[in-house]
mmCIF file of C-alpha atoms and ligand atoms in Angstrom:
data_model
loop_
_atom_site.group_PDB
_atom_site.id
_atom_site.type_symbol
_atom_site.label_atom_id
_atom_site.label_comp_id
_atom_site.label_asym_id
_atom_site.label_seq_id
_atom_site.Cartn_x
_atom_site.Cartn_y
_atom_site.Cartn_z
ATOM 1 C CA MET A 1 -36.335 121.619 61.460
ATOM 2 C CA LEU A 2 -37.484 124.237 58.996
ATOM 3 C CA VAL A 3 -39.311 127.478 59.344
ATOM 4 C CA PRO A 4 -40.646 128.261 55.882
ATOM 5 C CA ARG A 5 -41.419 131.863 56.608
ATOM 6 C CA TYR A 6 -37.704 132.375 57.213
ATOM 7 C CA ASN A 7 -37.251 132.292 53.470
ATOM 8 C CA ARG A 8 -38.443 135.870 53.420
ATOM 9 C CA TYR A 9 -35.643 136.978 55.711
ATOM 10 C CA SER A 10 -31.937 137.272 55.216
ATOM 11 C CA LEU A 11 -29.865 134.718 57.086
ATOM 12 C CA PRO A 12 -27.731 135.521 60.104
ATOM 13 C CA SER A 13 -24.179 135.131 58.825
ATOM 14 C CA ARG A 14 -23.260 132.486 61.423
ATOM 15 C CA GLN A 15 -25.847 130.182 59.902
ATOM 16 C CA ILE A 16 -24.288 130.250 56.462
ATOM 17 C CA LEU A 17 -22.063 127.245 55.998
ATOM 18 C CA PRO A 18 -18.669 127.146 54.368
ATOM 19 C CA GLU A 19 -19.143 125.837 50.846
ATOM 20 C CA ALA A 20 -17.201 122.585 51.352
ATOM 21 C CA LYS A 21 -19.280 121.644 54.380
ATOM 22 C CA TYR A 22 -22.425 122.526 52.555
ATOM 23 C CA HIS A 23 -21.620 120.098 49.760
ATOM 24 C CA THR A 24 -21.240 117.225 52.188
ATOM 25 C CA ARG A 25 -24.883 117.577 53.160
ATOM 26 C CA ARG A 26 -27.498 115.306 51.782
ATOM 27 C CA THR A 27 -28.408 115.793 48.190
ATOM 28 C CA PHE A 28 -31.847 117.084 49.006
ATOM 29 C CA LEU A 29 -30.294 120.140 50.512
ATOM 30 C CA SER A 30 -28.767 121.145 47.238
ATOM 31 C CA GLN A 31 -32.226 121.225 45.717
ATOM 32 C CA ILE A 32 -33.859 123.514 48.179
ATOM 33 C CA GLY A 33 -31.503 126.451 48.324
ATOM 34 C CA LEU A 34 -29.022 127.728 50.841
ATOM 35 C CA ALA A 35 -31.488 129.808 52.800
ATOM 36 C CA THR A 36 -33.568 126.782 53.639
ATOM 37 C CA ALA A 37 -30.633 124.415 54.019
ATOM 38 C CA ALA A 38 -28.880 126.505 56.602
ATOM 39 C CA LEU A 39 -31.987 126.396 58.726
ATOM 40 C CA LEU A 40 -32.042 122.632 58.881
ATOM 41 C CA THR A 41 -30.103 122.805 62.038
ATOM 42 C CA GLY A 42 -29.662 119.132 62.672
ATOM 43 C CA CYS A 43 -29.828 117.171 59.455
ATOM 44 C CA ASP A 44 -26.287 117.639 58.358
ATOM 45 C CA SER A 45 -24.861 114.456 59.857
ATOM 46 C CA ASN A 46 -21.495 116.041 60.484
ATOM 47 C CA ASN A 47 -21.015 114.420 63.860
ATOM 48 C CA THR A 48 -20.589 117.620 65.787
ATOM 49 C CA ALA A 49 -21.881 115.834 68.842
ATOM 50 C CA GLN A 50 -19.035 113.387 68.755
ATOM 51 C CA ALA A 51 -16.532 116.162 68.924
ATOM 52 C CA ALA A 52 -18.039 117.014 72.288
ATOM 53 C CA GLY A 53 -16.889 113.683 73.661
ATOM 54 C CA SER A 54 -13.627 115.174 74.771
ATOM 55 C CA LYS A 55 -15.266 118.102 76.601
ATOM 56 C CA THR A 56 -16.923 118.215 79.965
ATOM 57 C CA VAL A 57 -20.550 118.998 79.489
ATOM 58 C CA SER A 58 -22.087 121.678 81.642
ATOM 59 C CA GLY A 59 -25.523 121.566 83.195
ATOM 60 C CA PHE A 60 -25.303 118.556 85.497
ATOM 61 C CA ASP A 61 -24.171 120.523 88.533
ATOM 62 C CA LEU A 62 -27.220 122.417 89.673
ATOM 63 C CA PRO A 63 -27.783 124.274 92.928
ATOM 64 C CA PRO A 64 -29.139 121.895 95.588
ATOM 65 C CA ARG A 65 -32.887 121.317 95.826
ATOM 66 C CA PRO A 66 -34.826 119.093 98.243
ATOM 67 C CA SER A 67 -35.783 116.770 95.362
ATOM 68 C CA ASP A 68 -32.122 115.877 94.773
ATOM 69 C CA LYS A 69 -32.641 113.068 97.273
ATOM 70 C CA PHE A 70 -34.784 111.172 94.752
ATOM 71 C CA TYR A 71 -31.781 110.460 92.506
ATOM 72 C CA PRO A 72 -30.610 108.093 91.281
ATOM 73 C CA ALA A 73 -34.076 106.610 90.840
ATOM 74 C CA LYS A 74 -34.674 102.863 90.759
ATOM 75 C CA ALA A 75 -34.344 101.442 87.247
ATOM 76 C CA ASN A 76 -37.518 100.082 85.679
ATOM 77 C CA PRO A 77 -36.398 96.707 84.233
ATOM 78 C CA ALA A 78 -39.001 96.947 81.456
ATOM 79 C CA PHE A 79 -37.130 99.836 79.860
ATOM 80 C CA THR A 80 -33.434 99.195 79.495
ATOM 81 C CA SER A 81 -31.019 99.875 76.669
ATOM 82 C CA ALA A 82 -31.812 96.402 75.364
ATOM 83 C CA SER A 83 -35.589 96.476 75.609
ATOM 84 C CA VAL A 84 -36.230 97.599 72.030
ATOM 85 C CA ALA A 85 -33.015 96.587 70.283
ATOM 86 C CA PRO A 86 -29.655 96.476 72.041
ATOM 87 C CA ARG A 87 -28.055 99.863 71.749
ATOM 88 C CA ALA A 88 -25.504 101.573 73.965
ATOM 89 C CA ILE A 89 -26.599 104.453 76.139
ATOM 90 C CA THR A 90 -25.418 107.734 74.644
ATOM 91 C CA LYS A 91 -22.574 109.303 76.590
ATOM 92 C CA LYS A 92 -24.008 112.073 78.688
ATOM 93 C CA GLU A 93 -21.390 114.490 77.369
ATOM 94 C CA LEU A 94 -22.733 113.910 73.868
ATOM 95 C CA ALA A 95 -26.422 114.000 74.736
ATOM 96 C CA GLY A 96 -25.903 117.104 76.855
ATOM 97 C CA HIS A 97 -24.002 119.054 74.220
ATOM 98 C CA TYR A 98 -26.229 118.477 71.219
ATOM 99 C CA ASN A 99 -29.589 119.887 72.141
ATOM 100 C CA ASN A 100 -32.596 121.265 70.371
ATOM 101 C CA PHE A 101 -33.894 124.024 72.577
ATOM 102 C CA TYR A 102 -34.696 126.912 70.282
ATOM 103 C CA GLU A 103 -35.582 129.269 73.123
ATOM 104 C CA PHE A 104 -31.828 129.444 73.711
ATOM 105 C CA SER A 105 -30.319 128.869 70.298
ATOM 106 C CA THR A 106 -30.825 126.998 67.057
ATOM 107 C CA ALA A 107 -27.175 125.914 67.371
ATOM 108 C CA LYS A 108 -27.234 122.624 69.273
ATOM 109 C CA GLU A 109 -23.766 123.012 70.751
ATOM 110 C CA GLU A 110 -24.596 126.378 72.326
ATOM 111 C CA VAL A 111 -27.623 125.259 74.294
ATOM 112 C CA ASP A 112 -25.881 123.818 77.348
ATOM 113 C CA ARG A 113 -23.976 127.071 77.879
ATOM 114 C CA LEU A 114 -26.877 129.435 77.182
ATOM 115 C CA SER A 115 -29.498 127.522 79.121
ATOM 116 C CA ALA A 116 -27.452 127.977 82.309
ATOM 117 C CA ALA A 117 -29.241 131.342 82.612
ATOM 118 C CA LEU A 118 -32.647 129.707 83.070
ATOM 119 C CA THR A 119 -34.001 130.100 86.602
ATOM 120 C CA ILE A 120 -35.532 126.803 87.671
ATOM 121 C CA THR A 121 -36.084 127.528 91.340
ATOM 122 C CA PRO A 122 -38.835 128.327 92.077
ATOM 123 C CA TRP A 123 -40.835 126.682 89.280
ATOM 124 C CA THR A 124 -44.607 126.543 89.175
ATOM 125 C CA VAL A 125 -46.764 124.327 86.998
ATOM 126 C CA ASP A 126 -50.240 125.498 86.118
ATOM 127 C CA ILE A 127 -52.893 122.765 85.807
ATOM 128 C CA ALA A 128 -55.666 124.275 83.738
ATOM 129 C CA GLY A 129 -58.670 123.768 81.495
ATOM 130 C CA LEU A 130 -61.094 120.885 81.799
ATOM 131 C CA VAL A 131 -60.196 119.622 85.257
ATOM 132 C CA GLU A 132 -62.277 119.293 88.397
ATOM 133 C CA LYS A 133 -60.442 122.249 89.879
ATOM 134 C CA PRO A 134 -57.601 124.167 88.227
ATOM 135 C CA PHE A 135 -54.563 124.625 90.450
ATOM 136 C CA GLN A 136 -50.937 125.600 90.535
ATOM 137 C CA ILE A 137 -48.235 123.510 92.098
ATOM 138 C CA GLY A 138 -44.566 124.132 92.747
ATOM 139 C CA PHE A 139 -42.130 121.694 91.175
ATOM 140 C CA GLU A 140 -40.781 120.485 94.515
ATOM 141 C CA ASP A 141 -44.302 119.683 95.752
ATOM 142 C CA LEU A 142 -45.211 118.028 92.470
ATOM 143 C CA ILE A 143 -42.211 115.719 92.246
ATOM 144 C CA ALA A 144 -42.692 114.581 95.846
ATOM 145 C CA LYS A 145 -46.113 113.141 94.902
ATOM 146 C CA PHE A 146 -44.800 110.494 92.538
ATOM 147 C CA PRO A 147 -42.232 107.746 93.042
ATOM 148 C CA LEU A 148 -39.439 108.290 90.535
ATOM 149 C CA GLU A 149 -38.132 105.555 88.292
ATOM 150 C CA GLU A 150 -35.436 105.399 85.675
ATOM 151 C CA ARG A 151 -36.244 104.348 82.104
ATOM 152 C CA VAL A 152 -33.803 104.067 79.254
ATOM 153 C CA TYR A 153 -35.552 105.451 76.187
ATOM 154 C CA ARG A 154 -34.531 105.874 72.594
ATOM 155 C CA MET A 155 -35.017 109.400 71.298
ATOM 156 C CA ARG A 156 -35.433 109.841 67.542
ATOM 157 C CA CYS A 157 -35.328 113.403 66.273
ATOM 158 C CA VAL A 158 -37.242 114.201 63.101
ATOM 159 C CA GLU A 159 -33.902 115.491 61.797
ATOM 160 C CA ALA A 160 -32.703 111.863 61.462
ATOM 161 C CA TRP A 161 -30.402 111.573 64.462
ATOM 162 C CA SER A 162 -31.005 109.696 67.659
ATOM 163 C CA MET A 163 -29.743 108.937 71.112
ATOM 164 C CA VAL A 164 -30.448 106.578 73.997
ATOM 165 C CA VAL A 165 -30.908 108.254 77.372
ATOM 166 C CA PRO A 166 -31.593 107.066 80.917
ATOM 167 C CA TRP A 167 -34.344 109.452 81.990
ATOM 168 C CA SER A 168 -35.749 109.647 85.510
ATOM 169 C CA GLY A 169 -39.311 110.637 86.129
ATOM 170 C CA PHE A 170 -42.810 109.264 86.494
ATOM 171 C CA PRO A 171 -45.588 108.155 84.148
ATOM 172 C CA LEU A 172 -47.534 110.969 82.535
ATOM 173 C CA LYS A 173 -50.649 108.968 83.352
ATOM 174 C CA ALA A 174 -49.927 109.479 87.049
ATOM 175 C CA LEU A 175 -49.769 113.228 86.535
ATOM 176 C CA ILE A 176 -52.990 113.179 84.531
ATOM 177 C CA ASP A 177 -54.824 111.244 87.224
ATOM 178 C CA PHE A 178 -53.524 113.700 89.800
ATOM 179 C CA CYS A 179 -54.938 116.593 87.723
ATOM 180 C CA LYS A 180 -58.439 115.002 87.652
ATOM 181 C CA PRO A 181 -59.503 115.876 84.109
ATOM 182 C CA LEU A 182 -63.219 116.032 83.339
ATOM 183 C CA SER A 183 -64.701 113.349 81.103
ATOM 184 C CA SER A 184 -65.147 116.003 78.412
ATOM 185 C CA ALA A 185 -61.357 116.387 78.076
ATOM 186 C CA THR A 186 -60.017 114.688 74.937
ATOM 187 C CA HIS A 187 -56.554 116.231 74.605
ATOM 188 C CA VAL A 188 -53.804 117.698 76.715
ATOM 189 C CA ARG A 189 -51.664 120.665 75.830
ATOM 190 C CA PHE A 190 -48.201 121.469 77.185
ATOM 191 C CA LEU A 191 -46.728 124.919 77.339
ATOM 192 C CA SER A 192 -43.062 125.711 77.913
ATOM 193 C CA PHE A 193 -41.678 128.661 79.864
ATOM 194 C CA ASN A 194 -41.793 132.223 78.566
ATOM 195 C CA ARG A 195 -38.780 134.206 79.755
ATOM 196 C CA PRO A 196 -37.147 136.087 76.912
ATOM 197 C CA GLU A 197 -34.892 137.838 79.409
ATOM 198 C CA GLU A 198 -33.253 134.497 80.208
ATOM 199 C CA ALA A 199 -33.486 132.873 76.788
ATOM 200 C CA PRO A 200 -31.860 134.724 73.881
ATOM 201 C CA GLY A 201 -33.574 132.600 71.221
ATOM 202 C CA MET A 202 -36.935 133.935 72.403
ATOM 203 C CA ARG A 203 -35.957 137.510 71.706
ATOM 204 C CA GLY A 204 -35.746 137.437 67.918
ATOM 205 C CA GLY A 205 -39.445 137.020 67.251
ATOM 206 C CA ASP A 206 -38.767 134.341 64.654
ATOM 207 C CA TYR A 207 -40.668 131.582 66.430
ATOM 208 C CA PRO A 208 -44.085 131.748 68.075
ATOM 209 C CA PHE A 209 -42.847 131.045 71.595
ATOM 210 C CA PRO A 210 -43.665 129.917 74.208
ATOM 211 C CA TYR A 211 -43.260 126.395 72.789
ATOM 212 C CA TYR A 212 -46.551 124.529 72.681
ATOM 213 C CA GLU A 213 -47.294 120.858 72.077
ATOM 214 C CA GLY A 214 -50.052 118.404 72.726
ATOM 215 C CA LEU A 215 -51.340 114.859 72.717
ATOM 216 C CA ARG A 216 -54.591 112.996 72.503
ATOM 217 C CA LEU A 217 -55.501 112.014 76.046
ATOM 218 C CA ASP A 218 -55.330 108.281 75.338
ATOM 219 C CA GLU A 219 -51.802 108.746 73.973
ATOM 220 C CA ALA A 220 -50.863 110.733 77.055
ATOM 221 C CA ARG A 221 -52.174 107.920 79.244
ATOM 222 C CA ASN A 222 -50.138 105.281 77.423
ATOM 223 C CA GLU A 223 -47.676 103.647 79.776
ATOM 224 C CA LEU A 224 -44.695 104.874 77.750
ATOM 225 C CA ALA A 225 -45.533 108.566 78.073
ATOM 226 C CA PHE A 226 -43.198 109.923 80.724
ATOM 227 C CA VAL A 227 -42.720 113.109 82.722
ATOM 228 C CA VAL A 228 -38.966 113.496 82.840
ATOM 229 C CA THR A 229 -37.307 115.203 85.792
ATOM 230 C CA GLY A 230 -33.812 113.771 85.587
ATOM 231 C CA ALA A 231 -31.178 112.260 83.326
ATOM 232 C CA TYR A 232 -28.185 109.997 83.864
ATOM 233 C CA GLY A 233 -29.094 109.432 87.491
ATOM 234 C CA LYS A 234 -29.207 113.133 88.373
ATOM 235 C CA PRO A 235 -31.751 115.956 88.358
ATOM 236 C CA MET A 236 -32.530 117.208 84.886
ATOM 237 C CA PRO A 237 -29.873 119.444 83.364
ATOM 238 C CA LYS A 238 -31.239 122.640 81.895
ATOM 239 C CA GLN A 239 -30.321 121.863 78.305
ATOM 240 C CA HIS A 240 -32.555 118.765 78.423
ATOM 241 C CA GLY A 241 -35.531 120.727 79.726
ATOM 242 C CA ALA A 242 -35.214 121.259 83.479
ATOM 243 C CA PRO A 243 -37.007 120.989 85.725
ATOM 244 C CA LEU A 244 -39.495 118.849 83.816
ATOM 245 C CA ARG A 245 -40.199 117.836 80.241
ATOM 246 C CA ILE A 246 -42.314 115.258 78.476
ATOM 247 C CA ALA A 247 -40.983 112.177 76.623
ATOM 248 C CA MET A 248 -42.905 109.999 74.180
ATOM 249 C CA PRO A 249 -40.289 107.689 72.711
ATOM 250 C CA TRP A 250 -42.525 106.495 69.845
ATOM 251 C CA LYS A 251 -42.839 110.026 68.497
ATOM 252 C CA TYR A 252 -40.315 112.391 67.009
ATOM 253 C CA GLY A 253 -38.475 114.270 69.725
ATOM 254 C CA TYR A 254 -40.136 117.625 69.120
ATOM 255 C CA LYS A 255 -43.418 116.297 70.521
ATOM 256 C CA GLY A 256 -41.837 116.412 73.983
ATOM 257 C CA ALA A 257 -41.985 119.960 75.312
ATOM 258 C CA LYS A 258 -39.158 120.996 77.630
ATOM 259 C CA SER A 259 -39.332 123.124 80.768
ATOM 260 C CA VAL A 260 -43.106 122.830 81.016
ATOM 261 C CA VAL A 261 -45.056 125.435 82.983
ATOM 262 C CA LYS A 262 -48.609 124.589 82.006
ATOM 263 C CA VAL A 263 -50.609 121.415 81.457
ATOM 264 C CA GLU A 264 -54.022 122.190 80.025
ATOM 265 C CA PHE A 265 -56.873 119.788 79.350
ATOM 266 C CA ILE A 266 -59.071 120.625 76.360
ATOM 267 C CA ASN A 267 -61.761 119.065 74.187
ATOM 268 C CA HIS A 268 -60.183 119.474 70.741
ATOM 269 C CA GLU A 269 -56.896 118.786 69.010
ATOM 270 C CA PRO A 270 -54.490 121.493 70.141
ATOM 271 C CA LYS A 271 -52.347 123.533 67.854
ATOM 272 C CA THR A 272 -48.644 122.727 68.037
ATOM 273 C CA LEU A 273 -45.709 124.965 67.250
ATOM 274 C CA TRP A 274 -44.079 122.953 64.486
ATOM 275 C CA ASN A 275 -47.381 122.059 62.879
ATOM 276 C CA ASP A 276 -48.312 125.734 62.802
ATOM 277 C CA LEU A 277 -44.985 126.614 61.190
ATOM 278 C CA ALA A 278 -44.945 123.867 58.562
ATOM 279 C CA PRO A 279 -48.099 121.731 58.582
ATOM 280 C CA GLU A 280 -47.065 119.648 55.591
ATOM 281 C CA GLU A 281 -43.809 118.670 57.347
ATOM 282 C CA TYR A 282 -44.736 118.242 60.988
ATOM 283 C CA GLY A 283 -48.031 116.524 61.690
ATOM 284 C CA PHE A 284 -49.882 116.612 64.968
ATOM 285 C CA TYR A 285 -49.169 112.940 65.618
ATOM 286 C CA SER A 286 -45.574 112.694 64.369
ATOM 287 C CA ASN A 287 -45.118 109.029 65.196
ATOM 288 C CA VAL A 288 -41.712 107.743 64.118
ATOM 289 C CA ASP A 289 -42.234 106.064 60.751
ATOM 290 C CA PRO A 290 -39.389 105.042 58.431
ATOM 291 C CA GLU A 291 -41.877 104.538 55.598
ATOM 292 C CA ARG A 292 -43.099 108.097 55.675
ATOM 293 C CA PRO A 293 -40.342 110.371 54.390
ATOM 294 C CA HIS A 294 -40.165 113.921 55.525
ATOM 295 C CA PRO A 295 -40.936 116.011 52.425
ATOM 296 C CA ARG A 296 -37.238 116.803 52.126
ATOM 297 C CA TRP A 297 -35.430 113.711 53.417
ATOM 298 C CA SER A 298 -35.798 110.009 54.011
ATOM 299 C CA GLN A 299 -36.674 108.775 57.478
ATOM 300 C CA GLN A 300 -35.346 105.241 56.905
ATOM 301 C CA PHE A 301 -32.084 105.751 58.761
ATOM 302 C CA GLU A 302 -30.870 107.793 61.675
ATOM 303 C CA ARG A 303 -27.434 108.786 62.905
ATOM 304 C CA ASP A 304 -26.736 107.458 66.391
ATOM 305 C CA ILE A 305 -24.958 110.438 67.939
ATOM 306 C CA ASN A 306 -23.082 108.087 70.248
ATOM 307 C CA THR A 307 -21.225 106.265 67.493
ATOM 308 C CA GLY A 308 -21.916 108.297 64.365
ATOM 309 C CA ASP A 309 -23.295 105.104 62.798
ATOM 310 C CA GLN A 310 -26.303 105.177 60.540
ATOM 311 C CA VAL A 311 -28.851 102.774 61.986
ATOM 312 C CA GLU A 312 -32.206 101.687 60.658
ATOM 313 C CA THR A 313 -35.183 103.592 61.934
ATOM 314 C CA LEU A 314 -37.908 101.406 63.406
ATOM 315 C CA LYS A 315 -41.629 102.019 63.144
ATOM 316 C CA TYR A 316 -42.790 103.743 66.326
ATOM 317 C CA ASN A 317 -39.080 103.878 67.155
ATOM 318 C CA GLY A 318 -39.380 100.204 68.127
ATOM 319 C CA TYR A 319 -42.194 100.714 70.633
ATOM 320 C CA GLY A 320 -45.049 99.365 68.476
ATOM 321 C CA LYS A 321 -46.115 96.744 70.997
ATOM 322 C CA TYR A 322 -47.043 99.520 73.402
ATOM 323 C CA VAL A 323 -48.641 102.012 71.051
ATOM 324 C CA ALA A 324 -49.696 100.538 67.700
ATOM 325 C CA ALA A 325 -53.233 99.898 69.011
ATOM 326 C CA LEU A 326 -53.661 103.651 69.519
ATOM 327 C CA TYR A 327 -53.627 104.144 65.767
ATOM 328 C CA PRO A 328 -56.054 101.788 63.992
ATOM 329 C CA ASN A 329 -56.131 104.257 61.077
ATOM 330 C CA PRO A 330 -53.171 106.055 59.512
ATOM 331 C CA VAL A 331 -52.338 109.355 61.207
ATOM 332 C CA PHE A 332 -49.804 112.058 60.389
HETATM 333 N N1 MTE B 1 -39.030 121.958 73.844
HETATM 334 C C1 MTE B 1 -38.867 123.272 73.837
HETATM 335 N N2 MTE B 1 -39.484 124.005 74.786
HETATM 336 N N3 MTE B 1 -38.127 123.914 72.899
HETATM 337 C C2 MTE B 1 -37.500 123.221 71.896
HETATM 338 O O1 MTE B 1 -36.829 123.836 71.040
HETATM 339 N N4 MTE B 1 -37.078 121.040 70.890
HETATM 340 C C3 MTE B 1 -37.654 119.717 70.666
HETATM 341 C C4 MTE B 1 -37.900 118.969 71.972
HETATM 342 N N5 MTE B 1 -38.524 119.838 72.938
HETATM 343 C C5 MTE B 1 -37.649 121.814 71.863
HETATM 344 C C6 MTE B 1 -38.409 121.208 72.888
HETATM 345 C C7 MTE B 1 -36.839 118.906 69.774
HETATM 346 S S1 MTE B 1 -36.843 119.348 68.135
HETATM 347 C C8 MTE B 1 -36.147 117.830 70.205
HETATM 348 S S2 MTE B 1 -35.386 116.778 69.129
HETATM 349 C C9 MTE B 1 -36.000 117.545 71.635
HETATM 350 O O2 MTE B 1 -36.640 118.515 72.460
HETATM 351 C C10 MTE B 1 -34.515 117.518 71.975
HETATM 352 O O3 MTE B 1 -34.286 117.130 73.282
HETATM 353 P P1 MTE B 1 -32.800 117.023 73.854
HETATM 354 O O4 MTE B 1 -32.109 118.314 73.546
HETATM 355 O O5 MTE B 1 -32.933 116.768 75.292
HETATM 356 O O6 MTE B 1 -32.159 115.907 73.108
#
């Protein structure tokens, strides 16, 4: 990911790469200058996640909550590791030690450790905007309303790496119906938590936190759109966005806000954090598309963090049969 306005600032020294490592990066990096390159926190394909294979990942042992009894959730046979194209599930130690969660750090390998400070109990979700009646609901009450299921989804980051994760949760459509949006609502906006005292990455002022994202309402009602409350058969670890995050496997990963505290229904396309930072690089829609290069790199291949292999990127991340009809005209 890139924050163009960073170019005006000097770089923190820990983000400057040793020269040899820098030269192994993709050729585009050499054209855009060190300041920008060092901020592309995930495009360097240097398999740092694989090195985590030998370590025990933190985050999966959380204090007990009543909702623990819902795990492991029953697998939905429509969404397995073979349902798009056979691909092994990413080891949880790799997926849980290679996280984009900028509220804690832009260094993926630091997020599991730093996010341990996030308080997730109690957790309240605000249902707001164009609904019959706005309300707040605690996470434990919310999760008890919906039967949980497990779905294995591919996750393609815009930075050209990917993983395959068994998420637990419930369809976003079920949450939307529960919220009773008015017919005037056309879009839904998600807001992440705002606790700089628990999240060091929020304290620098470099990003316009809290993290905000959004979807068109018909996208949000698509059967693939998922409210994720767990991973690998257990309640959601903090580094993946506890206690709840959104997953849309046909879109680049940044469309799925983590640790959501507000779901707001509106009647216009919402602003989104990455689009505000770099509109020419991160569109509102951000559907996975190998034919549409990022302005600074190709999107034709992705590094599977499980194996380190470069694999072909599929249009809509392989989920076209579910979502292509949503986009009769090209969108960005
Ligand atoms: N949500 C919040 N609140 N903050 C973030 O920094 N990063 C996004 C997305 N959701 C992000 C976020 C990006 S860029 C990606 S690729 C995915 O989370 C990463 O999810 P993972 O760490 O569980 O793999």
